[in-house]
XYZ file of C-alpha atoms in Angstrom:
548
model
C 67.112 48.650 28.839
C 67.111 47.739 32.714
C 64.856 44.586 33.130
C 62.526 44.422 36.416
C 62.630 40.595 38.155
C 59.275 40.617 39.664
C 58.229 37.490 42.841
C 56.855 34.494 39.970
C 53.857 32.150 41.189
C 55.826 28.633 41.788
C 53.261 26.988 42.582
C 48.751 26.856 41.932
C 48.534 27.941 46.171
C 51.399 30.492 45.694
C 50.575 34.188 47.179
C 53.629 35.540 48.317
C 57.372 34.101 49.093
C 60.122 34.585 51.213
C 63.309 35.388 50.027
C 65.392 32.757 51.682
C 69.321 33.713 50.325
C 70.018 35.908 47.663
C 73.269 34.599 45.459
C 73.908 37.651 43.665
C 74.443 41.286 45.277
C 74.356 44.568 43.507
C 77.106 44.895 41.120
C 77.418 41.408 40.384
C 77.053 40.469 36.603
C 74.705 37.885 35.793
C 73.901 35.619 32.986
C 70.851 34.082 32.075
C 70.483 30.809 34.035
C 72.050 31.767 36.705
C 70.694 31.387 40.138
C 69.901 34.986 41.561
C 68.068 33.383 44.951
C 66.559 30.638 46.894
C 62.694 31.299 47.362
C 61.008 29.734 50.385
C 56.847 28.854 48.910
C 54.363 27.552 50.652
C 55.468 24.020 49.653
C 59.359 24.028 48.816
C 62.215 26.269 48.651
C 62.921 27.040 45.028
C 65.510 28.643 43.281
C 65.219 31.602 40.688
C 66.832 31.938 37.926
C 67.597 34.881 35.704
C 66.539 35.260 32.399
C 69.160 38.090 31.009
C 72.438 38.888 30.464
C 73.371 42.171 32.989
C 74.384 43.482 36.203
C 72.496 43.307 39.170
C 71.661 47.331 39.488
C 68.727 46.939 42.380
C 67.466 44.682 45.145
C 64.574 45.209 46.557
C 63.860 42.740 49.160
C 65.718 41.453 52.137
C 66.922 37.777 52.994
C 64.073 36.907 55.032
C 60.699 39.378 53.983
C 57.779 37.793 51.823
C 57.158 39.483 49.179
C 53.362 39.065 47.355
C 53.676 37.325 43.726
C 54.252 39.601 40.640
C 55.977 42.229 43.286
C 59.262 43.796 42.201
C 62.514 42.287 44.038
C 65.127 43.333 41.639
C 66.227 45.035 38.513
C 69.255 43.680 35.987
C 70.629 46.199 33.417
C 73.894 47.461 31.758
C 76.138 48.627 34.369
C 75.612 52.430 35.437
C 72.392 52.580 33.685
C 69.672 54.549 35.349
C 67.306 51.872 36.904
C 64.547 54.452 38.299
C 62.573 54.751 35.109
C 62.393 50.979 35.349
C 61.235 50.850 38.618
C 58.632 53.955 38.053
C 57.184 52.462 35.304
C 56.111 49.484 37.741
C 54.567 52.060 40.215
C 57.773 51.092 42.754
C 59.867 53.787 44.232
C 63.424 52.845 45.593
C 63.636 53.143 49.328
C 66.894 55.111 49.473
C 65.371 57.423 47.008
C 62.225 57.549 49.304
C 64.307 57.948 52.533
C 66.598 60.514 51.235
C 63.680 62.557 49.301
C 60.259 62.919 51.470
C 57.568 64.266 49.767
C 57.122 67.847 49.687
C 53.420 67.094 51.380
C 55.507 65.630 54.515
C 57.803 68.450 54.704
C 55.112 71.048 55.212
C 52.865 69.098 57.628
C 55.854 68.583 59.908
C 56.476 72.330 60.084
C 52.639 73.128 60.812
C 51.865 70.215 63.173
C 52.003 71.588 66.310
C 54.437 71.641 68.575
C 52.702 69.677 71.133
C 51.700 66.557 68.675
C 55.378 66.184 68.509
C 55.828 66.712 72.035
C 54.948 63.049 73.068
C 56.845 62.313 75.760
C 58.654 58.710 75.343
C 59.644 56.189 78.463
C 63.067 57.755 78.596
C 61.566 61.191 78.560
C 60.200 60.274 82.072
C 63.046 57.708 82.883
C 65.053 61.585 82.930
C 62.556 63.377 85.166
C 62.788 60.809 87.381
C 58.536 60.000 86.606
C 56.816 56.635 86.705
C 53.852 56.409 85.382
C 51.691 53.611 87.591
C 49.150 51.930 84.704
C 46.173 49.383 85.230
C 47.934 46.150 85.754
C 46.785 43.097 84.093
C 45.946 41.015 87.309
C 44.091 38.053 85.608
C 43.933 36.573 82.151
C 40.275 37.375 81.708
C 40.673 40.601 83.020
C 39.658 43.923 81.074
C 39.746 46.557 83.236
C 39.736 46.833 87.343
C 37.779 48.739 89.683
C 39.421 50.979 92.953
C 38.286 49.308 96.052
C 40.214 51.459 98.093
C 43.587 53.960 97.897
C 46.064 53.582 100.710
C 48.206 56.474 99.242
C 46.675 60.373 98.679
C 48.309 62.844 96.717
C 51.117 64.580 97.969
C 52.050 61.479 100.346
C 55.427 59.980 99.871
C 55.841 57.118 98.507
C 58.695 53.641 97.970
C 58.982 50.902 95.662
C 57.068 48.314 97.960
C 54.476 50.785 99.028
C 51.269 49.634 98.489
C 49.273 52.466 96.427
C 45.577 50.847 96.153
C 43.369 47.766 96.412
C 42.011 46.806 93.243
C 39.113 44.662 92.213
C 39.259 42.400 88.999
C 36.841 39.970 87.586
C 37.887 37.833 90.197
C 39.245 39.037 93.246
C 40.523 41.904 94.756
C 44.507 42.447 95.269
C 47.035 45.159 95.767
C 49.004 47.381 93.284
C 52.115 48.278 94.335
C 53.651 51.510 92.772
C 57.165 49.807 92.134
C 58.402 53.575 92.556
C 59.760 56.134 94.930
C 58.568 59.823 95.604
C 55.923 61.706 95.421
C 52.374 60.803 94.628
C 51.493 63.464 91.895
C 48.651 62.491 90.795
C 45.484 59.679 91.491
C 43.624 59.505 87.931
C 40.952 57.097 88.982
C 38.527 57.634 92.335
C 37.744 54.758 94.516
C 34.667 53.163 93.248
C 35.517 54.048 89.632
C 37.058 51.578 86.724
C 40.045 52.090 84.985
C 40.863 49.817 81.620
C 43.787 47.474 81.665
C 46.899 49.568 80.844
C 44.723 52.839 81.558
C 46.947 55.572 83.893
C 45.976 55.531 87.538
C 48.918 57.090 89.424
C 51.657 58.686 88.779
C 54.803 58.925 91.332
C 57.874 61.532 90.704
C 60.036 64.233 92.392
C 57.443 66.450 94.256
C 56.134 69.783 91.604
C 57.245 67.915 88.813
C 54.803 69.458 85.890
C 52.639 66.454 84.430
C 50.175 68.320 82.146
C 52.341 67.288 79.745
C 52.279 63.257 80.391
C 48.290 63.507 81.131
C 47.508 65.399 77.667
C 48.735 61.940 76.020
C 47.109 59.815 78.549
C 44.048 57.935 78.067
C 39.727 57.996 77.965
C 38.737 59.094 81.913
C 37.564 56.024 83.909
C 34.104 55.016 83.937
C 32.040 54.658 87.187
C 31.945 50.822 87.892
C 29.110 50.926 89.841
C 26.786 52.930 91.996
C 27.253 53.541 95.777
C 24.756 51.013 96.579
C 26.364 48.090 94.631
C 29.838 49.354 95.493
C 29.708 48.861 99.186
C 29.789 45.333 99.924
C 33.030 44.806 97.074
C 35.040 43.796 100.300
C 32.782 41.420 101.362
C 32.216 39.511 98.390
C 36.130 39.291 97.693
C 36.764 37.753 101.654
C 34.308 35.299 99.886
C 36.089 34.816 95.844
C 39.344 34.527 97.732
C 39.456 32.616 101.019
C 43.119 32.647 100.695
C 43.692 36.424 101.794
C 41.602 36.100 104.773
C 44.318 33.276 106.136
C 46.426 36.371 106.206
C 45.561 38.005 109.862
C 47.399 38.039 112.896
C 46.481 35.936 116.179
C 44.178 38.799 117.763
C 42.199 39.034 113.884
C 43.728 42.488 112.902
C 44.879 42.291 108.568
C 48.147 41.326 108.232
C 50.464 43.414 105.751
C 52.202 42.141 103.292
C 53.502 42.566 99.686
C 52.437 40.555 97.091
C 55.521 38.968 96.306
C 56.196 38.226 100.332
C 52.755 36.390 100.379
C 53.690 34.529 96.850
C 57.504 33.381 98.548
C 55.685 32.435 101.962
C 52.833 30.768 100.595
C 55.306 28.667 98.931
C 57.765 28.198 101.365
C 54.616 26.939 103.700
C 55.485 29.731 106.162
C 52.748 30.954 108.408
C 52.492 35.278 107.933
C 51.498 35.965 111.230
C 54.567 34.035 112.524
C 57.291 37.093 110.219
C 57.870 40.629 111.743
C 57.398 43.324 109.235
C 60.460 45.338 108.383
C 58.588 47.773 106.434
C 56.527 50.586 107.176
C 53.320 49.848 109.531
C 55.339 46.606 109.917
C 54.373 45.395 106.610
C 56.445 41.659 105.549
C 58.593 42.308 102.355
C 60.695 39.760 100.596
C 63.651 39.621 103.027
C 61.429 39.023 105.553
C 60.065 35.847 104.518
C 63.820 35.034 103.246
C 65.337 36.185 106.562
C 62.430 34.217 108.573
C 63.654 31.026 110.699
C 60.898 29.479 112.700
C 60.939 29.152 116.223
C 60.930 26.088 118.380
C 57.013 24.760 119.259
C 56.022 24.651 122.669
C 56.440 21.546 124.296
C 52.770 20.918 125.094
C 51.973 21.406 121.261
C 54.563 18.684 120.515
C 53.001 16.747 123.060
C 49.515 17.291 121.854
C 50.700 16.486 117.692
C 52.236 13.221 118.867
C 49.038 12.154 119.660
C 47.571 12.880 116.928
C 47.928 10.799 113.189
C 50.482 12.419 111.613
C 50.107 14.793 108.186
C 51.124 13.601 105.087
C 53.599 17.027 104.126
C 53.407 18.101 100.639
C 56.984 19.389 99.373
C 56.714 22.785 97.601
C 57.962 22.683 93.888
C 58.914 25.825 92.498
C 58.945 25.501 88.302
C 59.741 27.966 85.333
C 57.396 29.051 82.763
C 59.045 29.301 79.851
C 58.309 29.022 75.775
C 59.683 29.316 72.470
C 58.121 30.881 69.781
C 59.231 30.797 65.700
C 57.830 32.936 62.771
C 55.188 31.237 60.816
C 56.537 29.424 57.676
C 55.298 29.906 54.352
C 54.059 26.184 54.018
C 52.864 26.709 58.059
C 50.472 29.372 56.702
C 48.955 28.300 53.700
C 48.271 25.213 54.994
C 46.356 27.171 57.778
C 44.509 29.331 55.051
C 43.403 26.438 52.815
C 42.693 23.694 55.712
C 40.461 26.559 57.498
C 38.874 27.732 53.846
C 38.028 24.095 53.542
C 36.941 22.679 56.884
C 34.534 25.977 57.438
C 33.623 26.088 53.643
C 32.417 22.619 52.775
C 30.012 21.279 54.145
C 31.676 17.831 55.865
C 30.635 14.826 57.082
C 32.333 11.692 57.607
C 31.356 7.479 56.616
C 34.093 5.188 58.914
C 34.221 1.277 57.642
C 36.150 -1.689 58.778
C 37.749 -3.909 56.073
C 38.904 -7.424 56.571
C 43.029 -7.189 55.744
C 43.532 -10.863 56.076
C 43.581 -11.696 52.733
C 45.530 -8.341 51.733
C 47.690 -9.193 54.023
C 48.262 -12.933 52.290
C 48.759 -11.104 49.025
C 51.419 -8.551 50.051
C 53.650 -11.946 51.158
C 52.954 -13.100 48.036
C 53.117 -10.390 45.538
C 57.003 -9.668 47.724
C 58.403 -12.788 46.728
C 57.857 -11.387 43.139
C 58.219 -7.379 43.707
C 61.531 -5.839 42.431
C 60.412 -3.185 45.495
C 58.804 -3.382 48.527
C 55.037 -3.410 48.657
C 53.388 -1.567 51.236
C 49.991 -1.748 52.697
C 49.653 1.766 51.733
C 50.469 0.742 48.175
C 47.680 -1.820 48.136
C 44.867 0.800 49.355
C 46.272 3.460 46.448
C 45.996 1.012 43.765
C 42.625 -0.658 45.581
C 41.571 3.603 45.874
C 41.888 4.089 42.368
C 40.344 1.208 40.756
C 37.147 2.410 42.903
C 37.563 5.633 42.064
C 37.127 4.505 38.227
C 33.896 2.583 39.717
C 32.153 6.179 41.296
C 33.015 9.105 39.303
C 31.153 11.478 41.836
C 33.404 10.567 44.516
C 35.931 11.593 42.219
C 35.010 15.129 41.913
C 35.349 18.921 42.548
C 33.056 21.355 43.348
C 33.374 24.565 41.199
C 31.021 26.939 42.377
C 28.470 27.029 39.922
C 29.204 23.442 38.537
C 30.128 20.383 39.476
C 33.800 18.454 37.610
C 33.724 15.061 37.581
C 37.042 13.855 36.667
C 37.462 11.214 34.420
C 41.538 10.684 35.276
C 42.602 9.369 38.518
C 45.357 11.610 40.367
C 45.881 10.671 43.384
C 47.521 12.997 46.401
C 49.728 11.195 49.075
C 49.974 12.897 52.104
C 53.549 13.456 53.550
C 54.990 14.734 56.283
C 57.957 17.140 56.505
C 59.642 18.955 58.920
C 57.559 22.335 58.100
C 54.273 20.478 57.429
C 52.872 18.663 55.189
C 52.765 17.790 51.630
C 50.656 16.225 49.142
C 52.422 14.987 46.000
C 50.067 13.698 43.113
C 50.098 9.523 42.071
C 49.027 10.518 38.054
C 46.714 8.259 36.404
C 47.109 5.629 39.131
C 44.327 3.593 37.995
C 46.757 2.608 35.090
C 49.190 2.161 37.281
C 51.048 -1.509 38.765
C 51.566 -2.030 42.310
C 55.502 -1.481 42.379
C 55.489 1.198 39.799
C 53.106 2.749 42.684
C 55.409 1.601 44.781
C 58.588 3.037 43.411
C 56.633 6.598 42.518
C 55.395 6.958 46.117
C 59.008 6.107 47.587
C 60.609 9.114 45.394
C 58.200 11.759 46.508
C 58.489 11.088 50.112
C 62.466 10.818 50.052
C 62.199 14.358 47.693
C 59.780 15.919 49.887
C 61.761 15.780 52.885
C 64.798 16.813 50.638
C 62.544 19.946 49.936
C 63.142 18.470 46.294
C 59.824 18.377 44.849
C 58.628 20.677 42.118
C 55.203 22.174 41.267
C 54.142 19.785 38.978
C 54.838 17.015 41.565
C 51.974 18.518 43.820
C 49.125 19.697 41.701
C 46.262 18.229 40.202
C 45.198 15.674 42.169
C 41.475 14.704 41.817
C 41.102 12.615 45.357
C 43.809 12.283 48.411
C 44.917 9.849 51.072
C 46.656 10.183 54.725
C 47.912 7.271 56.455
C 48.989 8.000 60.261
C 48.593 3.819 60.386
C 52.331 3.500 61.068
C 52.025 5.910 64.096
C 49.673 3.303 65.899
C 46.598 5.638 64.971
C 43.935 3.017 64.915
C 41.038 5.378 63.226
C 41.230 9.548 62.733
C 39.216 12.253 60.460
C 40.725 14.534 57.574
C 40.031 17.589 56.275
C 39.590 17.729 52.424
C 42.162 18.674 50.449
C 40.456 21.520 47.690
C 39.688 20.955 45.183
C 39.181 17.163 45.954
C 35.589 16.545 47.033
C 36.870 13.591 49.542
C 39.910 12.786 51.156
C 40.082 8.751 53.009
C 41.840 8.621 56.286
C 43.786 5.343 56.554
C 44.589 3.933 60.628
C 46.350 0.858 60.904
C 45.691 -2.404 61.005
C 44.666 -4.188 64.457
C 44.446 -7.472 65.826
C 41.368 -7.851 67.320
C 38.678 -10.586 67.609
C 36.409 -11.171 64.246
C 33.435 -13.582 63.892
C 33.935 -15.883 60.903
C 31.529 -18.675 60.069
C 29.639 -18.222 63.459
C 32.850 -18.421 65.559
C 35.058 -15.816 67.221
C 38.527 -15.969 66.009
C 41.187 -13.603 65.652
C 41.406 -11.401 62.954
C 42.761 -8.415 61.409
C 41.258 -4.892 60.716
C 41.597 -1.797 58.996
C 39.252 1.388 59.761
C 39.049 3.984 57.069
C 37.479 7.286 57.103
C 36.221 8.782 53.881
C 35.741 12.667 54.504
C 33.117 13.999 51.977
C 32.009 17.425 50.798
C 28.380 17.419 50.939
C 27.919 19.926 47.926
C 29.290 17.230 45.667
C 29.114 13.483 47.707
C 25.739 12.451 49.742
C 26.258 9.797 51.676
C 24.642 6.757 49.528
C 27.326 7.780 46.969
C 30.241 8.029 49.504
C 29.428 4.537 51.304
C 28.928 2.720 47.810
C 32.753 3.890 47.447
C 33.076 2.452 50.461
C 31.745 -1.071 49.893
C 33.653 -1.002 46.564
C 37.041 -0.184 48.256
C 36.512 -2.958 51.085
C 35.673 -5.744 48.398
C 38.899 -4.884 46.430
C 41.322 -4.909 49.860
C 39.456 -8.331 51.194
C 40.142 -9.496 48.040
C 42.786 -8.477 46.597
C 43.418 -10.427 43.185
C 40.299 -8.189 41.687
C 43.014 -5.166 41.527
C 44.439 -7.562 38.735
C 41.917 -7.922 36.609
């Protein structure tokens, strides 16, 4: 009997995965134990193994899709068995069979939908008749819709690809909209004085008695009236006003220069002067090879005379740069550590106790305890162990809220915030209260290297009843952290300064540690949270009582 492979849950946050590589293909046999894919989860990239004896008959996910846990992604059977029945049973139709068999249902609403819902003409539908369809330009980022000032194009006028076809006014000013197109205006869906939303039709341009009932039946809502005559009549005015830099554009004897967009954008940063450029285009109107083609003319000699009196202006060199971005799909880890972060920060309640701890006598005792060490002890090592001990001290701080109860935890787990290439991981120090400071040591060394290995396994990461993050080695001298559920707290850890101290009534220099303890409010007040606090600075300033 064919044997359905369904998406498992790797891991406690696990909601769907993405098939990263599939090793086996249709037709392959497989054994049990042998690796049928890599799965990318939220926290690791996992492989999945097969539990039966078979050939591969069905795969139903490609390299690269998530697929939700407990969904079907692949059926194993005796070769040239009938896997359908299989998949039925699960409530999952094959896609061939659903591509090559529509439903009955389909068949007979296709042949009585009318023939004009399947009429809809596509972009090179009117690419063929020669049609462009002028649309509501998105002239600002805050912009919704615009509103016709004025049309400097009727219907039935010819029309080219510079023309300017109306003035429109946005949220913020009011510019031109060139039709980008060249033939006949056919058609002028908005009035002046009306609105027209962003991407709404407003023109269209084509081969003169070109039919367009057709592209206007699948057009969009009529414009709304923007406002009423009254209000609508000053719109110039006000925009001379929003945009100072249009009125620079006039000739020497006041008339309104004409130019294109794109010939005011080139001169503008070329620091050429409009009313200097002949128009080549209709009504003389400057166009791009204008303003390329332009070479200014020698100053009159009494104007060079006159600026050589004058303090000279500093010149500010145009720079032309390039937009440009890069955009990747969102991870698995990426997302879930957006879902649970944002659950948490807008869920519980947080507030946040910051305290400065003396490290001059941890710092003593790392020298010390290194001379002895068979590994390395960290700082971070020495706030873990000095983390748990309190932890044993103020059960409430070591804590989850449940909904409808509170768990105080009487084990100390411990997650370690790492950093990997994809995000960020929290791997769990177990019972660390019990634990010595290079044991610690050792345990916290092996999750990091694992974790950037993508190594680490479920059980590595879950469970852990209170967290750290240390961004101390990054020259972060303080910083806040959202709580990792179901931990009630999570203690942000910033390096460790030189700074000034007073000691026995004189200043001398010193060096300190700030720690923020992030608490949910349902579960931590903040007596309980700053008597963890004091606990946790004792143990650091003095660090031999994490020995007894």
């Amino acid at each position: 009997m064919a044997e359905v492979v369904k998406m498992p849950k790797m891991s406690d946050t696990m909601t769907e995965g993405v098939m990263a590589k599939w090793h086996k293909k249709v037709g392959d046999k497989v054994k049990s134990g042998d690796v049928l894919a890599e799965v990318e989860t939220d926290k690791a990239t996992m492989d999945l193994e097969s539990y039966w004896d078979g050939t591969m008959l069905y795969i139903g996910v490609e390299e690269g899709k998530a697929v939700p846990v407990d969904a079907v992604i692949a059926v194993i059977g005796k070769e040239g068995e009938d896997y359908k029945a299989a998949l039925d049973a699960e409530g999952t139709a094959a896609p061939a069979a659903a591509a090559e068999a529509p439903a009955k249902e389909d068949e007979e609403e296709a042949k009585e939908a009318p023939a004009a819902k399947g009429a809809a003409l596509t972009d090179a539908d009117l690419e063929k008749m020669g049609v462009t369809v002028v649309r509501m330009p998105l002239l600002s980022d805050t912009m919704t819709e615009g509103v016709i000032a004025e049309w400097h194009k009727k219907v039935g006028d010819q029309v080219k690809d510079d023309d300017i076809l109306a003035d429109v006014e946005t949220d913020k000013a009011t510019m031109e909209v060139m039709g980008y197109a060249s033939g006949t205006l056919l058609h002028i869906g908005v009035e002046k004085g009306a609105a027209a939303k962003v991407n709404g039709i407003i023109a269209i341009v084509g081969p003169e008695g070109t039919d367009i009932s057709g592209i206007l039946s699948q057009g969009d809502a009529p414009a709304k009236p923007a406002a009423d005559a009254a209000t609508a009549a000053p719109v110039k005015e006000a925009a001379v006003a929003e945009e100072p830099a249009e009125a620079a554009h006039t000739s020497t004897d006041g008339s309104r220069l004409k130019a294109s967009p794109l010939a005011k954008r080139i001169a503008k940063e070329k620091g050429i002067d409009l009313s200097q450029v002949a128009g080549s285009a209709d009504g003389g109107r400057i166009i791009k090879k204008d303003i390329e083609n332009f070479k200014p003319a020698a100053a009159p000699a009494k104007a060079e005379a006159s600026a050589a009196t004058e303090k000279a202006t500093p010149s500010i060199p145009a720079f032309i740069g390039e937009e440009k971005y890069t955009e990747k799909p969102v991870t698995q880890m990426r997302k879930v550590i957006a879902k649970r972060l944002s659950e948490s920060l807008f869920t519980a309640p947080h507030f946040y106790l910051t305290m400065s701890i003396d490290m001059d006598g941890a710092i003593a005792a790392r020298a010390k305890i290194n001379e002895f060490s068979p590994v390395k002890i960290s700082f971070n090592d020495m706030v873990l162990k000095a983390v748990a001990v309190a932890l044993k001290q103020h059960p409430n701080v070591n804590s989850s809220w449940l909904g409808d109860k509170i768990r105080y935890n009487e084990h100390v787990n411990i997650g370690v915030a790492v950093a990997v290439e994809d995000g960020l991981l929290v791997p769990v120090v177990r019972f660390a209260d019990g634990k010595s400071l290079s044991h610690i040591s050792a345990e916290v060394k092996d999750f990091a290297q694992r974790a950037k290995a993508k190594k680490l396994q479920p059980a590595d990461w879950e469970g852990s009843t209170f967290t750290i993050s240390n961004l101390g080695m990054f020259g972060i001298d303080e910083f806040t952290a959202i709580i990792n559920p179901p931990d009630a707290c999570i203690l942000a850890i910033g390096g460790i300064s030189q700074v000034p101290v007073v000691k026995n009534g004189a200043v001398v220099p010193g060096n300190v540690m700030k720690v923020t303890l992030s608490c949910d409010h349902r579960v931590v007040d903040g007596a309980t949270g700053s008597a963890f606090l004091q606990t946790l600075k004792s143990l650091l300033e003095e660090p031999v009582r994490l020995l007894v």
